mmCIF file of C-alpha atoms in Angstrom:
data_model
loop_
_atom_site.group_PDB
_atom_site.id
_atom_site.type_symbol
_atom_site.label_atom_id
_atom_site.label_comp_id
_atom_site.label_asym_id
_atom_site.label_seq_id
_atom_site.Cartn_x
_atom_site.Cartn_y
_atom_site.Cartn_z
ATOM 1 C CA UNK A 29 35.201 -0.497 -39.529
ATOM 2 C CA UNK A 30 34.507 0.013 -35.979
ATOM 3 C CA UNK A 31 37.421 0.165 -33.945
ATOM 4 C CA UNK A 32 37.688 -0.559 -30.102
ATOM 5 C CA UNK A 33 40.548 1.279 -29.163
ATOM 6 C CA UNK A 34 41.773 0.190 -25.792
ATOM 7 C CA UNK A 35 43.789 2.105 -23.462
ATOM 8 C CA UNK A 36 44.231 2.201 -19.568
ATOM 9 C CA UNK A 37 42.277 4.926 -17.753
ATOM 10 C CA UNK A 38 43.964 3.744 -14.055
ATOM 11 C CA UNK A 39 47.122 3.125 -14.808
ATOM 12 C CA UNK A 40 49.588 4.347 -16.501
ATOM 13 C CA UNK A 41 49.019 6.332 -19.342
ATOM 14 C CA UNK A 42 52.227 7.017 -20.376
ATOM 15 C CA UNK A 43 51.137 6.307 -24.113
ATOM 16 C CA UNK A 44 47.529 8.388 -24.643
ATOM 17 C CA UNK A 45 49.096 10.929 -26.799
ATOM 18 C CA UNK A 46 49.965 8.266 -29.115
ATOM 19 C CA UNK A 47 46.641 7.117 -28.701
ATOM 20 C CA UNK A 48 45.076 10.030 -29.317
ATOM 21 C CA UNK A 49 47.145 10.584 -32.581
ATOM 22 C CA UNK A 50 46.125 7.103 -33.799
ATOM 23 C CA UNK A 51 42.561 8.057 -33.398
ATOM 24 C CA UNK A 52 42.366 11.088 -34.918
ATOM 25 C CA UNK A 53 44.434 9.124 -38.070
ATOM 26 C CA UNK A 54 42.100 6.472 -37.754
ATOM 27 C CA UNK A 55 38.145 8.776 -37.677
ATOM 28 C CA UNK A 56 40.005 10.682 -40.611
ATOM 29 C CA UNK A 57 40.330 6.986 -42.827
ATOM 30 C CA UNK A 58 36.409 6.380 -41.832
ATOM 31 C CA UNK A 59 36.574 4.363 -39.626
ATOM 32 C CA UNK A 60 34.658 4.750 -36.212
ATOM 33 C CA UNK A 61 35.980 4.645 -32.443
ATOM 34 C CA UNK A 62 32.818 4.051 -29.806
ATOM 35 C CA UNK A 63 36.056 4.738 -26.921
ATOM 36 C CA UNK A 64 37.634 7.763 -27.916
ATOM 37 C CA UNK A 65 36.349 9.267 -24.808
ATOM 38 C CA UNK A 66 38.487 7.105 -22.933
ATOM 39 C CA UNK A 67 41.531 9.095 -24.203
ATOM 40 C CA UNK A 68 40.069 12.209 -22.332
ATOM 41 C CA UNK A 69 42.610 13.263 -19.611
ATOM 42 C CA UNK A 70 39.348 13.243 -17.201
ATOM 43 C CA UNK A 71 38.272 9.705 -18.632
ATOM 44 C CA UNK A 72 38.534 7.748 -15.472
ATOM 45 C CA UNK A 73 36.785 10.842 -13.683
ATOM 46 C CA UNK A 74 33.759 10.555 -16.326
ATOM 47 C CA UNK A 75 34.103 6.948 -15.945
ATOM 48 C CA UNK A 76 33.308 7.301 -11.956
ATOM 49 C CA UNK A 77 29.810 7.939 -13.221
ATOM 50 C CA UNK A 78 29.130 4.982 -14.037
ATOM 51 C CA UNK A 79 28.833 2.009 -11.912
ATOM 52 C CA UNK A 80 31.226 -0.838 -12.397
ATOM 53 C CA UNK A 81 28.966 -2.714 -13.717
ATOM 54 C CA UNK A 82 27.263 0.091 -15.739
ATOM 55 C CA UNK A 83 31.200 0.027 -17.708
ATOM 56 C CA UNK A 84 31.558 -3.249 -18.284
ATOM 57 C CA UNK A 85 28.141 -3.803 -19.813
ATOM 58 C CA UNK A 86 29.238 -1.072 -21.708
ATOM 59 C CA UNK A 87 32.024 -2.357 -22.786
ATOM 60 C CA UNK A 88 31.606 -5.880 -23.387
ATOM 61 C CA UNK A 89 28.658 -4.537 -25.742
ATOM 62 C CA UNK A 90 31.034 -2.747 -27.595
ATOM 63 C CA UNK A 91 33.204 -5.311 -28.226
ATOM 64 C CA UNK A 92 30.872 -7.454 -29.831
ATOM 65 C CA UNK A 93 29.898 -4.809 -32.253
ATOM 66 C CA UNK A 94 33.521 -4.345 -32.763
ATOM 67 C CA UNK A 95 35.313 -5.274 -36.059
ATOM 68 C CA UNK A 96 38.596 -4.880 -34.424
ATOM 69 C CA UNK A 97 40.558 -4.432 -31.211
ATOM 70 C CA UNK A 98 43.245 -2.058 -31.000
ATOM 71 C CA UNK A 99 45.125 -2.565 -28.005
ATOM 72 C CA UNK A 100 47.496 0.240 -26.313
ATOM 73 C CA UNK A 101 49.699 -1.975 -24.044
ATOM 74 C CA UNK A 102 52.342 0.488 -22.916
ATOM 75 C CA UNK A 103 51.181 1.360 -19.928
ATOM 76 C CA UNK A 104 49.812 -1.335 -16.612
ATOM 77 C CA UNK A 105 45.728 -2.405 -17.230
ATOM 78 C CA UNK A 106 44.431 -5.182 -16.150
ATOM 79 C CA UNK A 107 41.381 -4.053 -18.020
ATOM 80 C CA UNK A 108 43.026 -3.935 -21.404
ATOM 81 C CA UNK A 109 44.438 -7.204 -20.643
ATOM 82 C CA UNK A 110 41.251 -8.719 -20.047
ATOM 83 C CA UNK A 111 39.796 -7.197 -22.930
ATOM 84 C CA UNK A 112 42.666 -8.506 -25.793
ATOM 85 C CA UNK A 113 41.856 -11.844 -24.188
ATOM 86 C CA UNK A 114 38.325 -12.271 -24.633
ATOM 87 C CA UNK A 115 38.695 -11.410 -28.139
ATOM 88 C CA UNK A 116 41.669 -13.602 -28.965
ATOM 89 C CA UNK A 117 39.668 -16.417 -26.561
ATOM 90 C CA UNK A 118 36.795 -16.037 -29.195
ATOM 91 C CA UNK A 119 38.362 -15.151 -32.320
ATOM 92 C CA UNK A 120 38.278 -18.554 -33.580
ATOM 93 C CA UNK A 121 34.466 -18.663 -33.869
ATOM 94 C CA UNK A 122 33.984 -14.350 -34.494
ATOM 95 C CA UNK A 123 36.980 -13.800 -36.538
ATOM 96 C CA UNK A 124 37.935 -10.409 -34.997
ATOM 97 C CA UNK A 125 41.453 -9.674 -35.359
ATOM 98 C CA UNK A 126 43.380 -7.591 -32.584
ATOM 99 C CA UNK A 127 45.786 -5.079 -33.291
ATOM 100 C CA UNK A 128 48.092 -4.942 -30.052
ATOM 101 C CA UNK A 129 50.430 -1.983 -29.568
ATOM 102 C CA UNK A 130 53.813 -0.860 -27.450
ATOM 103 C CA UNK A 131 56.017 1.613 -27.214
ATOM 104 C CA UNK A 132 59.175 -0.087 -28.181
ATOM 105 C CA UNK A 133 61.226 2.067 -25.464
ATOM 106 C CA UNK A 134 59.295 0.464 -22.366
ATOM 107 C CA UNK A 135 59.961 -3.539 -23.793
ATOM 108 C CA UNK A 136 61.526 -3.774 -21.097
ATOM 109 C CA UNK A 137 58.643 -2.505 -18.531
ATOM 110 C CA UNK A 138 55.814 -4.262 -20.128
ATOM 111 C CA UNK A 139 54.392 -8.061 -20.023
ATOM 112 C CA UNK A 140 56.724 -10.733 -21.352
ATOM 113 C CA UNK A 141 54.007 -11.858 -22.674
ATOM 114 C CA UNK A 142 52.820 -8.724 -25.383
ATOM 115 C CA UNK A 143 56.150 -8.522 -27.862
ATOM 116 C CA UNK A 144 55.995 -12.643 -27.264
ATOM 117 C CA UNK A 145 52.372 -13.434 -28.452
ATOM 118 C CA UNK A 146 52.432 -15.284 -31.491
ATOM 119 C CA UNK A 147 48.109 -16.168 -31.722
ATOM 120 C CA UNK A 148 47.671 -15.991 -35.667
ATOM 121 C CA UNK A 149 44.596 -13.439 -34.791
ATOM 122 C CA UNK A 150 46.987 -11.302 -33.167
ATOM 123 C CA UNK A 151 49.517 -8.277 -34.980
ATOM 124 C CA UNK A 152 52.260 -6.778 -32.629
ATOM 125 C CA UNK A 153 53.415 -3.532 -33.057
ATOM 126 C CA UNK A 154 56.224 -1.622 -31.445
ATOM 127 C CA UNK A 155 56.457 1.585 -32.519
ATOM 128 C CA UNK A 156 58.558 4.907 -31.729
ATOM 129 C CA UNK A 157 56.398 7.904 -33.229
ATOM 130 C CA UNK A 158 52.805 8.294 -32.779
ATOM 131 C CA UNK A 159 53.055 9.201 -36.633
ATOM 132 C CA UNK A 160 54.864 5.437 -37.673
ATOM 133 C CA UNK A 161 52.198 3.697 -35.099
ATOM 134 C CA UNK A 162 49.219 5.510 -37.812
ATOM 135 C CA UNK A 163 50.691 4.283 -40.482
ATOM 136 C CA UNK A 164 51.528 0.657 -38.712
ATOM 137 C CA UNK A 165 47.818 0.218 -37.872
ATOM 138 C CA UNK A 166 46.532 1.848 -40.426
ATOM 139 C CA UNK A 167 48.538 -0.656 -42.951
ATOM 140 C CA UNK A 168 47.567 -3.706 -40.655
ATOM 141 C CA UNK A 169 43.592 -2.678 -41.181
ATOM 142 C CA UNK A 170 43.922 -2.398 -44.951
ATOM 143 C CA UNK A 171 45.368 -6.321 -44.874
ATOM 144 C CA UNK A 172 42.681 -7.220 -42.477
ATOM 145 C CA UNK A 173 40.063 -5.737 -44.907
ATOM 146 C CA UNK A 174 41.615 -7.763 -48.346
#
């Protein structure tokens, strides 16, 4: 499958290393991540090479090739926020599924709104351990596959 992993690269990236775990689990199943850059710790300075418009081209392009969306919402982006919603906003006529993801210790910092969603496209996971989060996802993508 080919997985667009989001994550923020100006805010707070509090959860990357659990990112960066999942996507290293994730290439090692076969499946392929067009944003693991974005997990560099000098992502948003690569980033700055590119016009703003130059990234979201980018982007959006990539997430119409995209089988899934896996959404790291730990940390403050409007970007990833943006992003979960123009998938969910089309899923109905795509089918793309969106796997959205939160450290459980910072419920309390986060949206209302991402251990509340209930869209049938849509999987929540809180998780602890970037090792439980692998296996979470990874167990969510063999459903979405059946």
């Amino acid at each position: 499958m080919h997985i667009y992993l989001a994550c923020t690269v100006r805010g707070d990236r509090v959860a990357v290393e659990a990112a960066r775990v999942l996507c290293a689990r994730l290439e090692e199943a076969g499946h392929t991540v067009p944003t693991k850059h974005l997990l560099a710790d000098d992502a948003d300075a690569s980033e700055a090479a590119l016009t703003a418009r130059a990234v979201y081209e980018r982007d959006m392009a990539r997430l119409e090739r995209c089988d899934v969306l896996i959404a790291e919402a730990s940390g403050s982006s409007y970007g990833v926020g943006f992003e979960v919603g123009y998938v969910l906003g089309r899923s109905a006529a795509t089918t793309k599924r969106v796997v959205l993801l939160y450290k459980q210790d910072r419920e309390d910092r986060i949206s209302r709104f991402i251990p509340g969603i209930t869209h049938p496209r849509c999987t929540t996971i809180a998780y602890n351990d970037p090792g439980e989060l692998a296996e979470k996802v990874l167990a969510v993508l063999d459903d979405v596959r059946s």
